[in-house]
PDB file of C-alpha atoms in Angstrom:
ATOM      1  CA  ASP A   1      -3.457  -9.326  32.438  1.00 52.00           C
ATOM      2  CA  THR A   2      -1.661  -6.809  29.589  1.00 73.00           C
ATOM      3  CA  GLY A   3      -4.078  -6.336  26.965  1.00 92.00           C
ATOM      4  CA  VAL A   4      -5.614  -8.553  23.968  1.00 96.00           C
ATOM      5  CA  SER A   5      -3.058 -11.592  23.230  1.00 96.00           C
ATOM      6  CA  GLN A   6      -2.966 -12.337  19.532  1.00 98.00           C
ATOM      7  CA  ASP A   7      -1.342 -15.395  18.530  1.00 97.00           C
ATOM      8  CA  PRO A   8       0.521 -16.229  15.742  1.00 97.00           C
ATOM      9  CA  ARG A   9       2.167 -12.382  14.764  1.00 96.00           C
ATOM     10  CA  HIS A  10       2.895 -14.155  11.701  1.00 97.00           C
ATOM     11  CA  LYS A  11       2.033 -16.386   9.006  1.00 98.00           C
ATOM     12  CA  ILE A  12       3.130 -17.472   5.469  1.00 98.00           C
ATOM     13  CA  THR A  13       1.359 -19.863   4.187  1.00 98.00           C
ATOM     14  CA  LYS A  14       0.322 -21.580   0.908  1.00 98.00           C
ATOM     15  CA  ARG A  15      -2.520 -20.634  -1.345  1.00 98.00           C
ATOM     16  CA  GLY A  16      -5.536 -22.656  -1.121  1.00 97.00           C
ATOM     17  CA  GLN A  17      -4.669 -24.045   2.192  1.00 98.00           C
ATOM     18  CA  ASN A  18      -6.477 -23.365   5.475  1.00 98.00           C
ATOM     19  CA  VAL A  19      -5.036 -21.108   9.073  1.00 98.00           C
ATOM     20  CA  THR A  20      -5.952 -20.365  12.362  1.00 98.00           C
ATOM     21  CA  PHE A  21      -5.303 -17.277  14.569  1.00 98.00           C
ATOM     22  CA  ARG A  22      -6.007 -16.953  17.624  1.00 98.00           C
ATOM     23  CA  CYS A  23      -7.081 -14.338  20.312  1.00 98.00           C
ATOM     24  CA  ASP A  24      -7.507 -13.774  23.907  1.00 97.00           C
ATOM     25  CA  PRO A  25      -9.048 -10.373  24.402  1.00 96.00           C
ATOM     26  CA  ILE A  26      -8.236  -8.184  27.874  1.00 93.00           C
ATOM     27  CA  SER A  27     -10.359 -10.837  31.002  1.00 90.00           C
ATOM     28  CA  GLU A  28     -13.169  -8.659  31.426  1.00 86.00           C
ATOM     29  CA  HIS A  29     -13.644  -7.222  28.081  1.00 91.00           C
ATOM     30  CA  ASN A  30     -17.577  -8.753  26.812  1.00 92.00           C
ATOM     31  CA  ARG A  31     -17.156  -8.063  23.011  1.00 93.00           C
ATOM     32  CA  LEU A  32     -14.070  -8.923  20.977  1.00 95.00           C
ATOM     33  CA  TYR A  33     -13.967  -7.957  17.192  1.00 95.00           C
ATOM     34  CA  TRP A  34     -11.268  -8.658  14.292  1.00 97.00           C
ATOM     35  CA  TYR A  35     -10.666  -6.185  11.906  1.00 97.00           C
ATOM     36  CA  ARG A  36      -8.264  -6.670   8.730  1.00 96.00           C
ATOM     37  CA  GLN A  37      -5.793  -4.710   7.247  1.00 95.00           C
ATOM     38  CA  THR A  38      -4.035  -4.257   3.484  1.00 93.00           C
ATOM     39  CA  LEU A  39      -0.986  -1.990   2.960  1.00 90.00           C
ATOM     40  CA  GLY A  40      -2.023   1.693   2.898  1.00 89.00           C
ATOM     41  CA  GLN A  41      -5.262   1.024   3.612  1.00 92.00           C
ATOM     42  CA  GLY A  42      -7.357   1.696   7.655  1.00 94.00           C
ATOM     43  CA  PRO A  43      -8.719  -1.308   9.343  1.00 95.00           C
ATOM     44  CA  GLU A  44     -11.779  -2.790   8.126  1.00 95.00           C
ATOM     45  CA  PHE A  45     -14.191  -4.477   9.926  1.00 94.00           C
ATOM     46  CA  LEU A  46     -14.878  -8.253   9.248  1.00 96.00           C
ATOM     47  CA  THR A  47     -16.878  -9.112  12.647  1.00 95.00           C
ATOM     48  CA  TYR A  48     -17.852  -9.059  16.804  1.00 93.00           C
ATOM     49  CA  PHE A  49     -18.928 -10.927  19.085  1.00 94.00           C
ATOM     50  CA  GLN A  50     -20.647 -10.447  22.771  1.00 92.00           C
ATOM     51  CA  ASN A  51     -19.925 -12.674  24.885  1.00 93.00           C
ATOM     52  CA  GLU A  52     -19.924 -15.475  23.004  1.00 93.00           C
ATOM     53  CA  ALA A  53     -22.990 -14.285  20.108  1.00 93.00           C
ATOM     54  CA  GLN A  54     -21.342 -13.417  17.099  1.00 93.00           C
ATOM     55  CA  LEU A  55     -23.193 -10.092  16.771  1.00 90.00           C
ATOM     56  CA  GLU A  56     -22.471  -8.621  13.127  1.00 89.00           C
ATOM     57  CA  LYS A  57     -20.540 -10.028  10.120  1.00 91.00           C
ATOM     58  CA  SER A  58     -19.430  -7.549   7.298  1.00 91.00           C
ATOM     59  CA  ARG A  59     -19.731  -8.742   3.580  1.00 88.00           C
ATOM     60  CA  LEU A  60     -15.802  -8.951   3.281  1.00 82.00           C
ATOM     61  CA  LEU A  61     -16.536 -11.933   5.385  1.00 85.00           C
ATOM     62  CA  SER A  62     -16.815 -14.640   2.889  1.00 87.00           C
ATOM     63  CA  ASP A  63     -18.166 -18.073   3.145  1.00 91.00           C
ATOM     64  CA  ARG A  64     -14.070 -19.147   3.016  1.00 95.00           C
ATOM     65  CA  PHE A  65     -14.002 -17.177   6.659  1.00 96.00           C
ATOM     66  CA  SER A  66     -15.555 -18.501  10.463  1.00 95.00           C
ATOM     67  CA  ALA A  67     -14.839 -16.688  12.893  1.00 96.00           C
ATOM     68  CA  GLU A  68     -16.033 -18.457  16.448  1.00 96.00           C
ATOM     69  CA  ARG A  69     -16.280 -17.253  20.535  1.00 96.00           C
ATOM     70  CA  PRO A  70     -17.067 -20.735  21.686  1.00 90.00           C
ATOM     71  CA  LYS A  71     -16.795 -19.750  25.722  1.00 86.00           C
ATOM     72  CA  GLY A  72     -17.170 -16.177  25.264  1.00 85.00           C
ATOM     73  CA  SER A  73     -14.008 -15.669  26.293  1.00 91.00           C
ATOM     74  CA  PHE A  74     -10.894 -15.978  23.357  1.00 96.00           C
ATOM     75  CA  SER A  75     -12.030 -15.948  19.441  1.00 98.00           C
ATOM     76  CA  THR A  76     -10.804 -17.996  16.700  1.00 98.00           C
ATOM     77  CA  LEU A  77     -10.904 -16.621  12.783  1.00 98.00           C
ATOM     78  CA  GLU A  78     -10.650 -19.401   9.980  1.00 97.00           C
ATOM     79  CA  ILE A  79     -10.265 -18.979   6.891  1.00 97.00           C
ATOM     80  CA  GLN A  80     -10.562 -22.041   4.147  1.00 97.00           C
ATOM     81  CA  ARG A  81      -8.723 -22.220   0.504  1.00 97.00           C
ATOM     82  CA  THR A  82      -6.445 -19.207   1.259  1.00 97.00           C
ATOM     83  CA  GLU A  83      -6.398 -16.956  -1.959  1.00 96.00           C
ATOM     84  CA  GLN A  84      -3.267 -14.541  -2.216  1.00 96.00           C
ATOM     85  CA  GLY A  85      -5.723 -11.593  -1.912  1.00 95.00           C
ATOM     86  CA  ASP A  86      -6.328 -12.501   1.624  1.00 96.00           C
ATOM     87  CA  SER A  87      -2.380 -11.514   2.765  1.00 97.00           C
ATOM     88  CA  ALA A  88      -3.095  -8.852   5.438  1.00 96.00           C
ATOM     89  CA  MET A  89      -2.508  -7.863   9.303  1.00 96.00           C
ATOM     90  CA  TYR A  90      -5.726  -9.027  10.994  1.00 97.00           C
ATOM     91  CA  LEU A  91      -6.077  -7.140  13.854  1.00 97.00           C
ATOM     92  CA  CYS A  92      -8.269  -8.156  16.811  1.00 97.00           C
ATOM     93  CA  ALA A  93      -9.980  -6.099  19.823  1.00 95.00           C
ATOM     94  CA  SER A  94     -11.730  -5.994  22.908  1.00 94.00           C
ATOM     95  CA  SER A  95     -13.929  -3.908  25.160  1.00 91.00           C
ATOM     96  CA  PHE A  96     -16.351  -4.036  27.880  1.00 88.00           C
ATOM     97  CA  ASP A  97     -20.025  -2.897  27.429  1.00 79.00           C
ATOM     98  CA  GLY A  98     -20.629   0.879  27.515  1.00 68.00           C
ATOM     99  CA  ASN A  99     -17.386   1.275  29.328  1.00 68.00           C
ATOM    100  CA  THR A 100     -14.493   1.406  27.390  1.00 72.00           C
ATOM    101  CA  GLU A 101     -13.043   2.133  23.748  1.00 85.00           C
ATOM    102  CA  ALA A 102     -11.231  -0.743  22.552  1.00 89.00           C
ATOM    103  CA  PHE A 103      -8.376  -1.726  22.836  1.00 92.00           C
ATOM    104  CA  PHE A 104      -6.386  -3.774  19.461  1.00 95.00           C
ATOM    105  CA  GLY A 105      -4.237  -6.296  19.674  1.00 96.00           C
ATOM    106  CA  GLN A 106      -0.911  -6.206  17.785  1.00 95.00           C
ATOM    107  CA  GLY A 107      -2.770  -7.863  15.309  1.00 96.00           C
ATOM    108  CA  THR A 108      -1.048 -11.493  13.149  1.00 97.00           C
ATOM    109  CA  ARG A 109       0.055 -10.343   9.387  1.00 96.00           C
ATOM    110  CA  LEU A 110      -0.659 -12.920   7.146  1.00 97.00           C
ATOM    111  CA  THR A 111       1.663 -14.065   3.722  1.00 97.00           C
ATOM    112  CA  VAL A 112       0.390 -16.467   1.338  1.00 98.00           C
ATOM    113  CA  VAL A 113       2.488 -17.326  -1.979  1.00 97.00           C
TER     114      VAL A 113
ATOM    115  CA  ASP B   1     -17.912   3.849  -0.509  1.00 74.00           C
ATOM    116  CA  GLN B   2     -14.985   6.209   2.193  1.00 84.00           C
ATOM    117  CA  GLN B   3     -17.498   7.084   4.842  1.00 94.00           C
ATOM    118  CA  VAL B   4     -14.666   8.153   6.764  1.00 97.00           C
ATOM    119  CA  LYS B   5     -11.600  10.479   5.258  1.00 96.00           C
ATOM    120  CA  GLN B   6      -8.536  11.371   6.081  1.00 97.00           C
ATOM    121  CA  ASN B   7      -6.787  13.197   3.050  1.00 93.00           C
ATOM    122  CA  SER B   8      -3.696  13.881   3.727  1.00 95.00           C
ATOM    123  CA  PRO B   9      -0.816  10.693   3.640  1.00 95.00           C
ATOM    124  CA  SER B  10       1.371  12.603   5.285  1.00 97.00           C
ATOM    125  CA  LEU B  11       2.169  15.532   7.962  1.00 97.00           C
ATOM    126  CA  SER B  12       5.494  16.394   8.467  1.00 98.00           C
ATOM    127  CA  VAL B  13       5.805  19.652  11.438  1.00 98.00           C
ATOM    128  CA  GLN B  14       8.905  20.746  13.761  1.00 98.00           C
ATOM    129  CA  GLU B  15       9.134  19.592  17.398  1.00 98.00           C
ATOM    130  CA  GLY B  16       7.222  21.802  19.636  1.00 97.00           C
ATOM    131  CA  ARG B  17       4.659  23.216  16.994  1.00 98.00           C
ATOM    132  CA  ILE B  18       1.099  21.666  16.988  1.00 98.00           C
ATOM    133  CA  SER B  19       0.438  18.485  14.343  1.00 98.00           C
ATOM    134  CA  ILE B  20      -3.052  19.232  13.630  1.00 98.00           C
ATOM    135  CA  LEU B  21      -4.758  16.115  12.030  1.00 98.00           C
ATOM    136  CA  ASN B  22      -8.034  16.374   9.824  1.00 98.00           C
ATOM    137  CA  CYS B  23     -10.972  13.807   9.105  1.00 98.00           C
ATOM    138  CA  ASP B  24     -14.269  14.297   6.964  1.00 98.00           C
ATOM    139  CA  TYR B  25     -17.203  12.196   7.710  1.00 97.00           C
ATOM    140  CA  THR B  26     -20.778  11.499   5.233  1.00 96.00           C
ATOM    141  CA  ASN B  27     -22.671   8.680   7.845  1.00 92.00           C
ATOM    142  CA  SER B  28     -25.074  11.275   9.906  1.00 92.00           C
ATOM    143  CA  MET B  29     -25.608   8.171  12.108  1.00 91.00           C
ATOM    144  CA  PHE B  30     -21.808   8.093  13.547  1.00 93.00           C
ATOM    145  CA  ASP B  31     -22.425   9.418  17.172  1.00 90.00           C
ATOM    146  CA  TYR B  32     -18.548   8.970  18.414  1.00 92.00           C
ATOM    147  CA  PHE B  33     -15.263   9.254  16.840  1.00 94.00           C
ATOM    148  CA  LEU B  34     -12.180   8.326  17.798  1.00 94.00           C
ATOM    149  CA  TRP B  35      -8.827   8.600  17.096  1.00 97.00           C
ATOM    150  CA  TYR B  36      -6.028   5.749  17.591  1.00 97.00           C
ATOM    151  CA  LYS B  37      -2.199   5.756  17.147  1.00 97.00           C
ATOM    152  CA  LYS B  38      -0.303   3.717  14.724  1.00 95.00           C
ATOM    153  CA  TYR B  39       3.372   2.655  15.062  1.00 93.00           C
ATOM    154  CA  PRO B  40       4.426  -0.151  12.814  1.00 88.00           C
ATOM    155  CA  ALA B  41       4.019  -3.731  13.350  1.00 82.00           C
ATOM    156  CA  GLU B  42       1.900  -2.607  16.340  1.00 88.00           C
ATOM    157  CA  GLY B  43      -2.236  -2.318  16.405  1.00 91.00           C
ATOM    158  CA  PRO B  44      -3.560   0.713  16.780  1.00 94.00           C
ATOM    159  CA  THR B  45      -3.630   2.185  20.242  1.00 94.00           C
ATOM    160  CA  PHE B  46      -6.632   4.223  21.647  1.00 93.00           C
ATOM    161  CA  LEU B  47      -5.466   8.097  21.852  1.00 96.00           C
ATOM    162  CA  ILE B  48      -8.752  10.012  22.192  1.00 96.00           C
ATOM    163  CA  SER B  49     -12.073  10.461  21.643  1.00 94.00           C
ATOM    164  CA  ILE B  50     -14.950  12.805  21.528  1.00 95.00           C
ATOM    165  CA  SER B  51     -18.447  12.453  21.129  1.00 92.00           C
ATOM    166  CA  SER B  52     -21.232  13.930  19.067  1.00 92.00           C
ATOM    167  CA  ILE B  53     -22.628  16.138  21.898  1.00 93.00           C
ATOM    168  CA  LYS B  54     -19.758  17.899  22.794  1.00 95.00           C
ATOM    169  CA  ASP B  55     -17.365  19.875  20.173  1.00 96.00           C
ATOM    170  CA  LYS B  56     -14.212  19.789  22.018  1.00 98.00           C
ATOM    171  CA  ASN B  57     -12.280  17.082  24.407  1.00 97.00           C
ATOM    172  CA  GLU B  58      -8.861  17.511  25.440  1.00 98.00           C
ATOM    173  CA  ASP B  59      -6.840  15.137  27.273  1.00 96.00           C
ATOM    174  CA  GLY B  60      -3.174  16.408  27.748  1.00 97.00           C
ATOM    175  CA  ARG B  61      -1.525  17.027  24.524  1.00 98.00           C
ATOM    176  CA  PHE B  62      -3.886  16.683  22.919  1.00 98.00           C
ATOM    177  CA  THR B  63      -7.391  18.065  21.444  1.00 98.00           C
ATOM    178  CA  VAL B  64     -10.230  16.702  19.453  1.00 98.00           C
ATOM    179  CA  PHE B  65     -12.485  19.387  17.552  1.00 98.00           C
ATOM    180  CA  LEU B  66     -15.713  18.182  15.998  1.00 98.00           C
ATOM    181  CA  ASN B  67     -18.111  20.025  13.573  1.00 97.00           C
ATOM    182  CA  LYS B  68     -20.789  17.968  13.671  1.00 95.00           C
ATOM    183  CA  SER B  69     -22.860  20.645  10.849  1.00 95.00           C
ATOM    184  CA  ALA B  70     -19.176  20.132   8.723  1.00 97.00           C
ATOM    185  CA  LYS B  71     -19.181  16.494   9.726  1.00 96.00           C
ATOM    186  CA  HIS B  72     -15.866  17.101  10.609  1.00 97.00           C
ATOM    187  CA  LEU B  73     -12.758  16.484  13.504  1.00 97.00           C
ATOM    188  CA  SER B  74      -9.605  17.222  13.607  1.00 98.00           C
ATOM    189  CA  LEU B  75      -6.915  16.265  16.024  1.00 98.00           C
ATOM    190  CA  HIS B  76      -4.577  18.705  17.547  1.00 98.00           C
ATOM    191  CA  ILE B  77      -1.131  17.848  18.829  1.00 98.00           C
ATOM    192  CA  VAL B  78       0.845  20.763  21.299  1.00 97.00           C
ATOM    193  CA  PRO B  79       3.449  20.984  21.262  1.00 98.00           C
ATOM    194  CA  SER B  80       4.261  17.612  18.971  1.00 98.00           C
ATOM    195  CA  GLN B  81       7.134  15.917  20.246  1.00 97.00           C
ATOM    196  CA  PRO B  82       9.522  13.126  18.204  1.00 96.00           C
ATOM    197  CA  GLY B  83       7.840  10.130  19.550  1.00 95.00           C
ATOM    198  CA  ASP B  84       4.384  10.914  17.737  1.00 97.00           C
ATOM    199  CA  SER B  85       5.541  10.065  14.842  1.00 97.00           C
ATOM    200  CA  ALA B  86       3.132   7.650  13.987  1.00 97.00           C
ATOM    201  CA  VAL B  87       0.060   6.820  11.712  1.00 97.00           C
ATOM    202  CA  TYR B  88      -2.520   8.446  12.878  1.00 98.00           C
ATOM    203  CA  PHE B  89      -6.069   6.811  11.579  1.00 97.00           C
ATOM    204  CA  CYS B  90      -9.410   8.991  12.567  1.00 97.00           C
ATOM    205  CA  ALA B  91     -12.563   5.894  13.323  1.00 95.00           C
ATOM    206  CA  ALA B  92     -16.646   6.758  13.879  1.00 95.00           C
ATOM    207  CA  SER B  93     -19.351   5.427  15.495  1.00 91.00           C
ATOM    208  CA  PRO B  94     -22.461   4.929  15.608  1.00 87.00           C
ATOM    209  CA  ASP B  95     -22.768   3.888  19.270  1.00 78.00           C
ATOM    210  CA  ASN B  96     -21.143   5.232  22.514  1.00 70.00           C
ATOM    211  CA  PHE B  97     -17.205   3.930  22.807  1.00 67.00           C
ATOM    212  CA  GLY B  98     -17.677   2.789  19.353  1.00 64.00           C
ATOM    213  CA  ASN B  99     -18.808  -0.784  21.362  1.00 71.00           C
ATOM    214  CA  GLU B 100     -20.409  -1.459  17.670  1.00 74.00           C
ATOM    215  CA  LYS B 101     -18.100  -1.629  14.941  1.00 86.00           C
ATOM    216  CA  LEU B 102     -15.825   0.773  13.654  1.00 91.00           C
ATOM    217  CA  THR B 103     -15.169   2.873  10.314  1.00 94.00           C
ATOM    218  CA  PHE B 104     -12.162   3.857  10.076  1.00 96.00           C
ATOM    219  CA  GLY B 105     -10.119   5.896   7.546  1.00 97.00           C
ATOM    220  CA  THR B 106      -7.200   5.299   5.399  1.00 96.00           C
ATOM    221  CA  GLY B 107      -4.745   6.956   8.215  1.00 97.00           C
ATOM    222  CA  THR B 108      -2.383  10.151   8.311  1.00 98.00           C
ATOM    223  CA  ARG B 109       1.226   9.695   8.735  1.00 97.00           C
ATOM    224  CA  LEU B 110       3.012  12.593  11.541  1.00 98.00           C
ATOM    225  CA  THR B 111       6.570  12.539  11.180  1.00 98.00           C
ATOM    226  CA  ILE B 112       7.623  15.124  13.953  1.00 98.00           C
ATOM    227  CA  ILE B 113      10.929  17.268  12.905  1.00 97.00           C
ATOM    228  CA  PRO B 114      13.395  17.032  15.611  1.00 93.00           C
TER     229      PRO B 114
END
């Protein structure tokens, strides 16, 4: 296991379409996080899971966004009815409780046209 | 409301000299601070961290200083090398290791001049 893996790396979609991203964390890590980064800004927290439980959601996560981690392993982030303002880099990270800092994946760059 | 601020968007330093990156925070609940380094088209990479019970943490060429009363931390890189050219993000968390959410600054682009 070489690190946090995200798929796809790039996604271009038309406004109004739905998109889904996948994140595979480091295998022994029980916490998984989603962040969003726009140009010139630092990553902004969206949500995080401890195992399969979603523990916190940011107010940035509108009702068009949903995240799941059904078996406490990989996670998916879905955006429904995409808008141009959703264009950003979506970053996933994972960590192990009380033992490690968060390790980030390479991100999925979403462009909504 | 920017709870973590990096007021210098960019910094240029000669190779071999010291690079000092600064970060200020406003939330007294933050208890753990981290620095991440980011190259273009890659995710952030963890660099070094410090708990609020310490005022200094050192790892090789990298040292982080924390002044809790001033709500200020800094990252020192010495000597600076061309491979250090990247965007550096300061991050803060209310718990150890940042196992809850991280709040990031806007980043400082460091350029090392050969």
